[in-house]
Amino acid sequence: MQDPYQVADETFVIPDAVPVPGIGLLPVNAMVVRGEQPMLVDTLATVHRESYLERVFEIVEPEDVKWLFISHEDRDHTGSVMQVMERCPNARLITNFLGLGKLAEEFEVPLDRVNLLNDGESLDIGDRVIEAIRPPLYDSSATRGFYDPKTDVYFSADCFGTVLTDNVPFADDMSAADMEEGFYWMNRANHIWFHHIPTALIEEQAARIRAVDPALIVTGHGPTFRHDPLQVCDWIARIGDMEPVPMPNQAEFEKSLAGA
């Protein structure tokens, strides 16, 4: 368990990680935006539930939370979604229609506490208006990131994630070589459909993030980019000319386990 760290005014990342056998660590991040109407962003994985709930409510009181933004329904982002809704009686869950349908496969989401926010739409959360911007690549059709103009932070869900050897808070804590290697492994492995579409379309979607020109990019699966954060838009565009990451077969998997 790692301590939360602050990335901007009243904005905190709650980090954790899961092992990727034979590869490294995959960070799993949630956020707290502690403004006039405090908003939680994702809730880590189910295996992180106990530590997540402990850490998040050290940053903000449950009764003060007004919003829970769920980037998409995968369990590494929704591991404590119902526990948060139970403990935060004044919170509304921000998702979209696809996300709501997928969450309802497992959870009894209180529909009167749901706020649908589609890609390209905005939501007033008191002292700021966040904008939903889907990242260039994603692994769920329900995915939306968001841009916070008050702090100039963009949250990119799974996109721009990076497999690490040590779970460091900021990208500049790593060597450039390790950063690029982990970045391209994660983004090719997780967004496997990238090689089915033209590079120009990836660039077009990355341009939406360039347009808001964030000072910081927080990803759900990697360190925070604070120095020249838009470099990740260049990196993600290059992925179109790369091959998918080969996945291990059973023999390779057993060999990896034996080595570990």
PDB file of C-alpha atoms in Angstrom:
ATOM      1  CA  MET A   1       0.000   0.000   0.000  1.00  0.00           C
ATOM      2  CA  GLN A   2       1.315   3.421  -0.982  1.00  0.00           C
ATOM      3  CA  ASP A   3       0.395   6.814   0.391  1.00  0.00           C
ATOM      4  CA  PRO A   4      -1.795   9.135  -1.692  1.00  0.00           C
ATOM      5  CA  TYR A   5       0.092  11.980  -3.342  1.00  0.00           C
ATOM      6  CA  GLN A   6      -1.031  15.426  -4.395  1.00  0.00           C
ATOM      7  CA  VAL A   7      -0.772  16.397  -8.067  1.00  0.00           C
ATOM      8  CA  ALA A   8      -2.622  19.745  -8.089  1.00  0.00           C
ATOM      9  CA  ASP A   9      -4.626  22.004  -5.810  1.00  0.00           C
ATOM     10  CA  GLU A  10      -7.052  19.814  -3.832  1.00  0.00           C
ATOM     11  CA  THR A  11      -6.337  16.943  -6.241  1.00  0.00           C
ATOM     12  CA  PHE A  12      -4.867  13.659  -5.040  1.00  0.00           C
ATOM     13  CA  VAL A  13      -3.925  10.319  -6.608  1.00  0.00           C
ATOM     14  CA  ILE A  14      -4.540   7.143  -4.610  1.00  0.00           C
ATOM     15  CA  PRO A  15      -2.066   4.605  -6.007  1.00  0.00           C
ATOM     16  CA  ASP A  16      -1.828   0.849  -5.842  1.00  0.00           C
ATOM     17  CA  ALA A  17      -0.630  -1.895  -8.185  1.00  0.00           C
ATOM     18  CA  VAL A  18      -1.140  -5.462  -9.341  1.00  0.00           C
ATOM     19  CA  PRO A  19       1.640  -7.789 -10.536  1.00  0.00           C
ATOM     20  CA  VAL A  20       2.025  -8.711 -14.200  1.00  0.00           C
ATOM     21  CA  PRO A  21       3.931 -12.036 -13.998  1.00  0.00           C
ATOM     22  CA  GLY A  22       7.227 -11.907 -15.816  1.00  0.00           C
ATOM     23  CA  ILE A  23       6.733  -8.256 -16.781  1.00  0.00           C
ATOM     24  CA  GLY A  24       6.524  -6.006 -13.718  1.00  0.00           C
ATOM     25  CA  LEU A  25       3.880  -4.026 -11.872  1.00  0.00           C
ATOM     26  CA  LEU A  26       0.758  -2.468 -13.311  1.00  0.00           C
ATOM     27  CA  PRO A  27      -0.198   0.642 -11.337  1.00  0.00           C
ATOM     28  CA  VAL A  28      -3.875   1.064 -10.481  1.00  0.00           C
ATOM     29  CA  ASN A  29      -4.852   4.620  -9.605  1.00  0.00           C
ATOM     30  CA  ALA A  30      -7.911   6.396  -8.264  1.00  0.00           C
ATOM     31  CA  MET A  31      -8.290  10.122  -7.595  1.00  0.00           C
ATOM     32  CA  VAL A  32      -9.895  12.569  -5.192  1.00  0.00           C
ATOM     33  CA  VAL A  33     -10.864  16.061  -6.345  1.00  0.00           C
ATOM     34  CA  ARG A  34     -11.578  17.875  -3.094  1.00  0.00           C
ATOM     35  CA  GLY A  35     -13.350  21.048  -4.250  1.00  0.00           C
ATOM     36  CA  GLU A  36     -16.665  22.733  -3.481  1.00  0.00           C
ATOM     37  CA  GLN A  37     -18.428  19.489  -4.438  1.00  0.00           C
ATOM     38  CA  PRO A  38     -15.828  16.770  -3.781  1.00  0.00           C
ATOM     39  CA  MET A  39     -15.537  14.090  -6.474  1.00  0.00           C
ATOM     40  CA  LEU A  40     -13.983  10.642  -6.269  1.00  0.00           C
ATOM     41  CA  VAL A  41     -12.590   9.168  -9.482  1.00  0.00           C
ATOM     42  CA  ASP A  42     -12.687   5.360  -9.806  1.00  0.00           C
ATOM     43  CA  THR A  43     -12.241   3.095  -6.773  1.00  0.00           C
ATOM     44  CA  LEU A  44      -9.246   0.817  -7.479  1.00  0.00           C
ATOM     45  CA  ALA A  45      -9.522  -2.963  -7.772  1.00  0.00           C
ATOM     46  CA  THR A  46     -11.571  -5.256  -5.569  1.00  0.00           C
ATOM     47  CA  VAL A  47      -8.384  -6.596  -3.947  1.00  0.00           C
ATOM     48  CA  HIS A  48      -7.537  -3.026  -2.892  1.00  0.00           C
ATOM     49  CA  ARG A  49     -10.902  -2.334  -1.274  1.00  0.00           C
ATOM     50  CA  GLU A  50      -9.863  -2.206   2.377  1.00  0.00           C
ATOM     51  CA  SER A  51      -6.846   0.025   1.824  1.00  0.00           C
ATOM     52  CA  TYR A  52      -8.683   2.214  -0.697  1.00  0.00           C
ATOM     53  CA  LEU A  53     -11.551   2.988   1.652  1.00  0.00           C
ATOM     54  CA  GLU A  54      -9.130   3.741   4.463  1.00  0.00           C
ATOM     55  CA  ARG A  55      -7.043   6.132   2.382  1.00  0.00           C
ATOM     56  CA  VAL A  56      -9.812   7.921   0.513  1.00  0.00           C
ATOM     57  CA  PHE A  57     -11.715   8.821   3.660  1.00  0.00           C
ATOM     58  CA  GLU A  58      -8.569  10.212   5.239  1.00  0.00           C
ATOM     59  CA  ILE A  59      -8.648  12.810   2.455  1.00  0.00           C
ATOM     60  CA  VAL A  60     -12.370  13.608   2.383  1.00  0.00           C
ATOM     61  CA  GLU A  61     -15.304  12.971   4.703  1.00  0.00           C
ATOM     62  CA  PRO A  62     -17.860  10.515   3.262  1.00  0.00           C
ATOM     63  CA  GLU A  63     -20.772  12.904   3.867  1.00  0.00           C
ATOM     64  CA  ASP A  64     -19.012  15.622   1.851  1.00  0.00           C
ATOM     65  CA  VAL A  65     -18.584  13.544  -1.302  1.00  0.00           C
ATOM     66  CA  LYS A  66     -21.000  14.725  -4.002  1.00  0.00           C
ATOM     67  CA  TRP A  67     -19.776  12.789  -7.052  1.00  0.00           C
ATOM     68  CA  LEU A  68     -18.242   9.449  -7.964  1.00  0.00           C
ATOM     69  CA  PHE A  69     -16.838   9.471 -11.498  1.00  0.00           C
ATOM     70  CA  ILE A  70     -16.436   5.956 -12.917  1.00  0.00           C
ATOM     71  CA  SER A  71     -14.301   5.980 -16.055  1.00  0.00           C
ATOM     72  CA  HIS A  72     -15.506   2.503 -17.062  1.00  0.00           C
ATOM     73  CA  GLU A  73     -16.897  -0.638 -15.475  1.00  0.00           C
ATOM     74  CA  ASP A  74     -13.795  -2.874 -15.269  1.00  0.00           C
ATOM     75  CA  ARG A  75     -13.247  -4.271 -11.787  1.00  0.00           C
ATOM     76  CA  ASP A  76      -9.862  -2.609 -11.377  1.00  0.00           C
ATOM     77  CA  HIS A  77     -11.790   0.692 -11.470  1.00  0.00           C
ATOM     78  CA  THR A  78     -14.965  -0.291  -9.612  1.00  0.00           C
ATOM     79  CA  GLY A  79     -13.697  -2.482  -6.790  1.00  0.00           C
ATOM     80  CA  SER A  80     -15.397  -0.344  -4.114  1.00  0.00           C
ATOM     81  CA  VAL A  81     -18.128   1.400  -6.073  1.00  0.00           C
ATOM     82  CA  MET A  82     -21.027   0.131  -3.969  1.00  0.00           C
ATOM     83  CA  GLN A  83     -19.161   0.633  -0.701  1.00  0.00           C
ATOM     84  CA  VAL A  84     -18.551   4.267  -1.682  1.00  0.00           C
ATOM     85  CA  MET A  85     -22.199   4.763  -2.609  1.00  0.00           C
ATOM     86  CA  GLU A  86     -23.245   3.299   0.741  1.00  0.00           C
ATOM     87  CA  ARG A  87     -20.843   5.395   2.796  1.00  0.00           C
ATOM     88  CA  CYS A  88     -21.398   8.588   0.799  1.00  0.00           C
ATOM     89  CA  PRO A  89     -25.167   9.178   0.959  1.00  0.00           C
ATOM     90  CA  ASN A  90     -24.933  12.505  -0.879  1.00  0.00           C
ATOM     91  CA  ALA A  91     -22.910  11.186  -3.821  1.00  0.00           C
ATOM     92  CA  ARG A  92     -24.157  10.715  -7.379  1.00  0.00           C
ATOM     93  CA  LEU A  93     -22.498   8.161  -9.636  1.00  0.00           C
ATOM     94  CA  ILE A  94     -21.230   9.589 -12.945  1.00  0.00           C
ATOM     95  CA  THR A  95     -21.265   7.075 -15.777  1.00  0.00           C
ATOM     96  CA  ASN A  96     -22.918   6.714 -19.190  1.00  0.00           C
ATOM     97  CA  PHE A  97     -25.685   4.474 -20.492  1.00  0.00           C
ATOM     98  CA  LEU A  98     -23.321   1.680 -21.552  1.00  0.00           C
ATOM     99  CA  GLY A  99     -21.425   1.903 -18.298  1.00  0.00           C
ATOM    100  CA  LEU A 100     -24.629   1.791 -16.286  1.00  0.00           C
ATOM    101  CA  GLY A 101     -25.761  -1.325 -18.129  1.00  0.00           C
ATOM    102  CA  LYS A 102     -22.469  -3.077 -17.513  1.00  0.00           C
ATOM    103  CA  LEU A 103     -22.364  -2.081 -13.842  1.00  0.00           C
ATOM    104  CA  ALA A 104     -25.912  -3.396 -13.422  1.00  0.00           C
ATOM    105  CA  GLU A 105     -24.724  -6.872 -14.392  1.00  0.00           C
ATOM    106  CA  GLU A 106     -23.215  -7.134 -10.918  1.00  0.00           C
ATOM    107  CA  PHE A 107     -24.325  -4.168  -8.825  1.00  0.00           C
ATOM    108  CA  GLU A 108     -27.733  -2.835  -7.795  1.00  0.00           C
ATOM    109  CA  VAL A 109     -26.970   0.752  -8.719  1.00  0.00           C
ATOM    110  CA  PRO A 110     -29.532   3.224  -7.288  1.00  0.00           C
ATOM    111  CA  LEU A 111     -30.835   4.789 -10.502  1.00  0.00           C
ATOM    112  CA  ASP A 112     -32.030   7.965  -8.783  1.00  0.00           C
ATOM    113  CA  ARG A 113     -28.384   8.645  -7.864  1.00  0.00           C
ATOM    114  CA  VAL A 114     -26.980   8.214 -11.386  1.00  0.00           C
ATOM    115  CA  ASN A 115     -25.785  11.092 -13.575  1.00  0.00           C
ATOM    116  CA  LEU A 116     -25.160  10.158 -17.210  1.00  0.00           C
ATOM    117  CA  LEU A 117     -22.218  11.962 -18.814  1.00  0.00           C
ATOM    118  CA  ASN A 118     -21.381  11.177 -22.422  1.00  0.00           C
ATOM    119  CA  ASP A 119     -18.177  11.821 -24.313  1.00  0.00           C
ATOM    120  CA  GLY A 120     -17.976  15.523 -25.157  1.00  0.00           C
ATOM    121  CA  GLU A 121     -20.477  16.618 -22.497  1.00  0.00           C
ATOM    122  CA  SER A 122     -19.740  18.808 -19.472  1.00  0.00           C
ATOM    123  CA  LEU A 123     -20.848  18.684 -15.841  1.00  0.00           C
ATOM    124  CA  ASP A 124     -20.930  21.507 -13.286  1.00  0.00           C
ATOM    125  CA  ILE A 125     -19.550  20.269  -9.956  1.00  0.00           C
ATOM    126  CA  GLY A 126     -19.730  23.542  -8.078  1.00  0.00           C
ATOM    127  CA  ASP A 127     -16.454  25.409  -8.425  1.00  0.00           C
ATOM    128  CA  ARG A 128     -15.569  23.915 -11.818  1.00  0.00           C
ATOM    129  CA  VAL A 129     -17.125  22.409 -14.944  1.00  0.00           C
ATOM    130  CA  ILE A 130     -15.473  19.151 -15.973  1.00  0.00           C
ATOM    131  CA  GLU A 131     -15.539  17.949 -19.580  1.00  0.00           C
ATOM    132  CA  ALA A 132     -15.766  14.279 -20.544  1.00  0.00           C
ATOM    133  CA  ILE A 133     -13.118  13.471 -23.164  1.00  0.00           C
ATOM    134  CA  ARG A 134     -12.642   9.879 -24.229  1.00  0.00           C
ATOM    135  CA  PRO A 135      -8.943   8.971 -24.536  1.00  0.00           C
ATOM    136  CA  PRO A 136      -7.508   7.825 -27.891  1.00  0.00           C
ATOM    137  CA  LEU A 137      -7.366   4.152 -26.848  1.00  0.00           C
ATOM    138  CA  TYR A 138      -9.432   2.206 -24.321  1.00  0.00           C
ATOM    139  CA  ASP A 139     -10.528  -1.331 -23.462  1.00  0.00           C
ATOM    140  CA  SER A 140     -14.199  -0.661 -22.688  1.00  0.00           C
ATOM    141  CA  SER A 141     -16.809   0.975 -24.889  1.00  0.00           C
ATOM    142  CA  ALA A 142     -18.055   2.860 -21.816  1.00  0.00           C
ATOM    143  CA  THR A 143     -14.748   4.675 -21.236  1.00  0.00           C
ATOM    144  CA  ARG A 144     -14.558   8.423 -20.696  1.00  0.00           C
ATOM    145  CA  GLY A 145     -11.729  10.453 -19.299  1.00  0.00           C
ATOM    146  CA  PHE A 146     -12.281  14.000 -18.090  1.00  0.00           C
ATOM    147  CA  TYR A 147     -10.594  17.381 -18.106  1.00  0.00           C
ATOM    148  CA  ASP A 148     -10.676  19.648 -15.048  1.00  0.00           C
ATOM    149  CA  PRO A 149     -10.073  23.249 -16.197  1.00  0.00           C
ATOM    150  CA  LYS A 150      -9.606  24.558 -12.668  1.00  0.00           C
ATOM    151  CA  THR A 151      -6.498  22.459 -12.036  1.00  0.00           C
ATOM    152  CA  ASP A 152      -5.605  21.831 -15.705  1.00  0.00           C
ATOM    153  CA  VAL A 153      -5.590  18.059 -15.101  1.00  0.00           C
ATOM    154  CA  TYR A 154      -6.740  15.423 -17.593  1.00  0.00           C
ATOM    155  CA  PHE A 155      -7.600  11.918 -16.359  1.00  0.00           C
ATOM    156  CA  SER A 156      -7.101   9.376 -19.145  1.00  0.00           C
ATOM    157  CA  ALA A 157      -8.549   6.138 -17.705  1.00  0.00           C
ATOM    158  CA  ASP A 158      -6.476   3.177 -19.044  1.00  0.00           C
ATOM    159  CA  CYS A 159      -4.833   5.104 -21.875  1.00  0.00           C
ATOM    160  CA  PHE A 160      -1.198   6.202 -21.418  1.00  0.00           C
ATOM    161  CA  GLY A 161      -0.734   3.523 -18.753  1.00  0.00           C
ATOM    162  CA  THR A 162       2.718   2.085 -18.116  1.00  0.00           C
ATOM    163  CA  VAL A 163       4.018  -1.178 -16.687  1.00  0.00           C
ATOM    164  CA  LEU A 164       6.735  -0.438 -14.119  1.00  0.00           C
ATOM    165  CA  THR A 165       9.394  -2.169 -12.090  1.00  0.00           C
ATOM    166  CA  ASP A 166       8.741   0.219  -9.161  1.00  0.00           C
ATOM    167  CA  ASN A 167       5.457   2.053  -8.690  1.00  0.00           C
ATOM    168  CA  VAL A 168       6.723   5.647  -8.797  1.00  0.00           C
ATOM    169  CA  PRO A 169       4.342   8.619  -8.656  1.00  0.00           C
ATOM    170  CA  PHE A 170       5.692  10.682 -11.560  1.00  0.00           C
ATOM    171  CA  ALA A 171       6.932   9.734 -15.015  1.00  0.00           C
ATOM    172  CA  ASP A 172      10.067  11.827 -14.584  1.00  0.00           C
ATOM    173  CA  ASP A 173      11.049   9.536 -11.698  1.00  0.00           C
ATOM    174  CA  MET A 174      11.855   6.918 -14.361  1.00  0.00           C
ATOM    175  CA  SER A 175      14.462   6.715 -17.079  1.00  0.00           C
ATOM    176  CA  ALA A 176      13.193   7.636 -20.539  1.00  0.00           C
ATOM    177  CA  ALA A 177      14.004   4.137 -21.817  1.00  0.00           C
ATOM    178  CA  ASP A 178      12.061   2.366 -19.041  1.00  0.00           C
ATOM    179  CA  MET A 179       9.183   4.785 -19.459  1.00  0.00           C
ATOM    180  CA  GLU A 180       8.795   4.176 -23.185  1.00  0.00           C
ATOM    181  CA  GLU A 181       9.219   0.400 -22.867  1.00  0.00           C
ATOM    182  CA  GLY A 182       6.545   0.131 -20.162  1.00  0.00           C
ATOM    183  CA  PHE A 183       4.262   2.576 -21.979  1.00  0.00           C
ATOM    184  CA  TYR A 184       4.265   0.716 -25.266  1.00  0.00           C
ATOM    185  CA  TRP A 185       3.855  -2.685 -23.602  1.00  0.00           C
ATOM    186  CA  MET A 186       0.790  -1.568 -21.646  1.00  0.00           C
ATOM    187  CA  ASN A 187      -0.907   0.358 -24.437  1.00  0.00           C
ATOM    188  CA  ARG A 188      -0.421  -2.366 -27.044  1.00  0.00           C
ATOM    189  CA  ALA A 189      -1.438  -5.184 -24.702  1.00  0.00           C
ATOM    190  CA  ASN A 190      -4.460  -3.472 -23.165  1.00  0.00           C
ATOM    191  CA  HIS A 191      -5.874  -1.782 -26.286  1.00  0.00           C
ATOM    192  CA  ILE A 192      -5.436  -4.756 -28.592  1.00  0.00           C
ATOM    193  CA  TRP A 193      -7.692  -3.311 -31.320  1.00  0.00           C
ATOM    194  CA  PHE A 194      -5.243  -0.480 -32.068  1.00  0.00           C
ATOM    195  CA  HIS A 195      -3.804  -2.323 -35.066  1.00  0.00           C
ATOM    196  CA  HIS A 196      -7.227  -2.530 -36.721  1.00  0.00           C
ATOM    197  CA  ILE A 197      -7.503   1.234 -37.248  1.00  0.00           C
ATOM    198  CA  PRO A 198      -5.465   3.815 -39.202  1.00  0.00           C
ATOM    199  CA  THR A 199      -2.835   5.756 -37.293  1.00  0.00           C
ATOM    200  CA  ALA A 200      -4.496   8.977 -38.479  1.00  0.00           C
ATOM    201  CA  LEU A 201      -7.589   8.142 -36.404  1.00  0.00           C
ATOM    202  CA  ILE A 202      -5.513   7.654 -33.258  1.00  0.00           C
ATOM    203  CA  GLU A 203      -3.845  11.003 -33.931  1.00  0.00           C
ATOM    204  CA  GLU A 204      -7.251  12.620 -34.449  1.00  0.00           C
ATOM    205  CA  GLN A 205      -8.439  11.458 -31.041  1.00  0.00           C
ATOM    206  CA  ALA A 206      -5.180  12.469 -29.374  1.00  0.00           C
ATOM    207  CA  ALA A 207      -5.704  15.947 -30.834  1.00  0.00           C
ATOM    208  CA  ARG A 208      -8.748  16.360 -28.565  1.00  0.00           C
ATOM    209  CA  ILE A 209      -6.419  16.184 -25.566  1.00  0.00           C
ATOM    210  CA  ARG A 210      -3.910  18.497 -27.225  1.00  0.00           C
ATOM    211  CA  ALA A 211      -6.731  21.001 -27.687  1.00  0.00           C
ATOM    212  CA  VAL A 212      -7.292  21.421 -23.931  1.00  0.00           C
ATOM    213  CA  ASP A 213      -3.508  21.440 -23.356  1.00  0.00           C
ATOM    214  CA  PRO A 214      -3.458  19.988 -19.822  1.00  0.00           C
ATOM    215  CA  ALA A 215      -0.599  20.760 -17.462  1.00  0.00           C
ATOM    216  CA  LEU A 216      -0.864  17.252 -15.976  1.00  0.00           C
ATOM    217  CA  ILE A 217      -2.109  13.909 -17.241  1.00  0.00           C
ATOM    218  CA  VAL A 218      -3.133  11.311 -14.658  1.00  0.00           C
ATOM    219  CA  THR A 219      -3.669   7.792 -15.945  1.00  0.00           C
ATOM    220  CA  GLY A 220      -5.478   4.967 -14.229  1.00  0.00           C
ATOM    221  CA  HIS A 221      -2.499   2.696 -14.816  1.00  0.00           C
ATOM    222  CA  GLY A 222       0.769   4.551 -14.593  1.00  0.00           C
ATOM    223  CA  PRO A 223       2.716   7.479 -13.199  1.00  0.00           C
ATOM    224  CA  THR A 224       1.488  11.057 -13.550  1.00  0.00           C
ATOM    225  CA  PHE A 225       2.903  13.049 -16.464  1.00  0.00           C
ATOM    226  CA  ARG A 226       3.848  16.545 -15.307  1.00  0.00           C
ATOM    227  CA  HIS A 227       6.761  17.618 -17.543  1.00  0.00           C
ATOM    228  CA  ASP A 228       5.684  17.985 -21.179  1.00  0.00           C
ATOM    229  CA  PRO A 229       2.614  15.793 -20.606  1.00  0.00           C
ATOM    230  CA  LEU A 230       1.500  16.058 -24.231  1.00  0.00           C
ATOM    231  CA  GLN A 231       4.447  13.888 -25.255  1.00  0.00           C
ATOM    232  CA  VAL A 232       2.155  10.934 -24.538  1.00  0.00           C
ATOM    233  CA  CYS A 233      -0.028  12.083 -27.447  1.00  0.00           C
ATOM    234  CA  ASP A 234       3.019  11.712 -29.698  1.00  0.00           C
ATOM    235  CA  TRP A 235       3.789   8.298 -28.224  1.00  0.00           C
ATOM    236  CA  ILE A 236       0.244   6.987 -28.566  1.00  0.00           C
ATOM    237  CA  ALA A 237       0.139   8.018 -32.238  1.00  0.00           C
ATOM    238  CA  ARG A 238       3.274   5.965 -32.978  1.00  0.00           C
ATOM    239  CA  ILE A 239       1.578   2.832 -31.725  1.00  0.00           C
ATOM    240  CA  GLY A 240      -0.291   2.434 -34.998  1.00  0.00           C
ATOM    241  CA  ASP A 241       2.884   1.285 -36.752  1.00  0.00           C
ATOM    242  CA  MET A 242       3.716  -1.305 -34.077  1.00  0.00           C
ATOM    243  CA  GLU A 243       2.794  -4.973 -33.737  1.00  0.00           C
ATOM    244  CA  PRO A 244       0.530  -6.223 -30.938  1.00  0.00           C
ATOM    245  CA  VAL A 245       2.227  -7.599 -27.829  1.00  0.00           C
ATOM    246  CA  PRO A 246       2.501 -11.400 -28.088  1.00  0.00           C
ATOM    247  CA  MET A 247       0.758 -13.078 -25.185  1.00  0.00           C
ATOM    248  CA  PRO A 248       2.421 -16.058 -23.443  1.00  0.00           C
ATOM    249  CA  ASN A 249       1.197 -19.579 -24.077  1.00  0.00           C
ATOM    250  CA  GLN A 250       0.811 -22.130 -21.285  1.00  0.00           C
ATOM    251  CA  ALA A 251       4.410 -23.361 -21.451  1.00  0.00           C
ATOM    252  CA  GLU A 252       5.786 -19.823 -21.294  1.00  0.00           C
ATOM    253  CA  PHE A 253       3.424 -18.991 -18.442  1.00  0.00           C
ATOM    254  CA  GLU A 254       4.596 -21.993 -16.399  1.00  0.00           C
ATOM    255  CA  LYS A 255       8.224 -21.053 -17.072  1.00  0.00           C
ATOM    256  CA  SER A 256       7.547 -17.531 -15.852  1.00  0.00           C
ATOM    257  CA  LEU A 257       5.914 -18.823 -12.669  1.00  0.00           C
ATOM    258  CA  ALA A 258       8.841 -21.127 -12.013  1.00  0.00           C
ATOM    259  CA  GLY A 259      11.249 -18.237 -12.410  1.00  0.00           C
ATOM    260  CA  ALA A 260       9.251 -16.062 -10.059  1.00  0.00           C
TER     261      ALA A 260
END
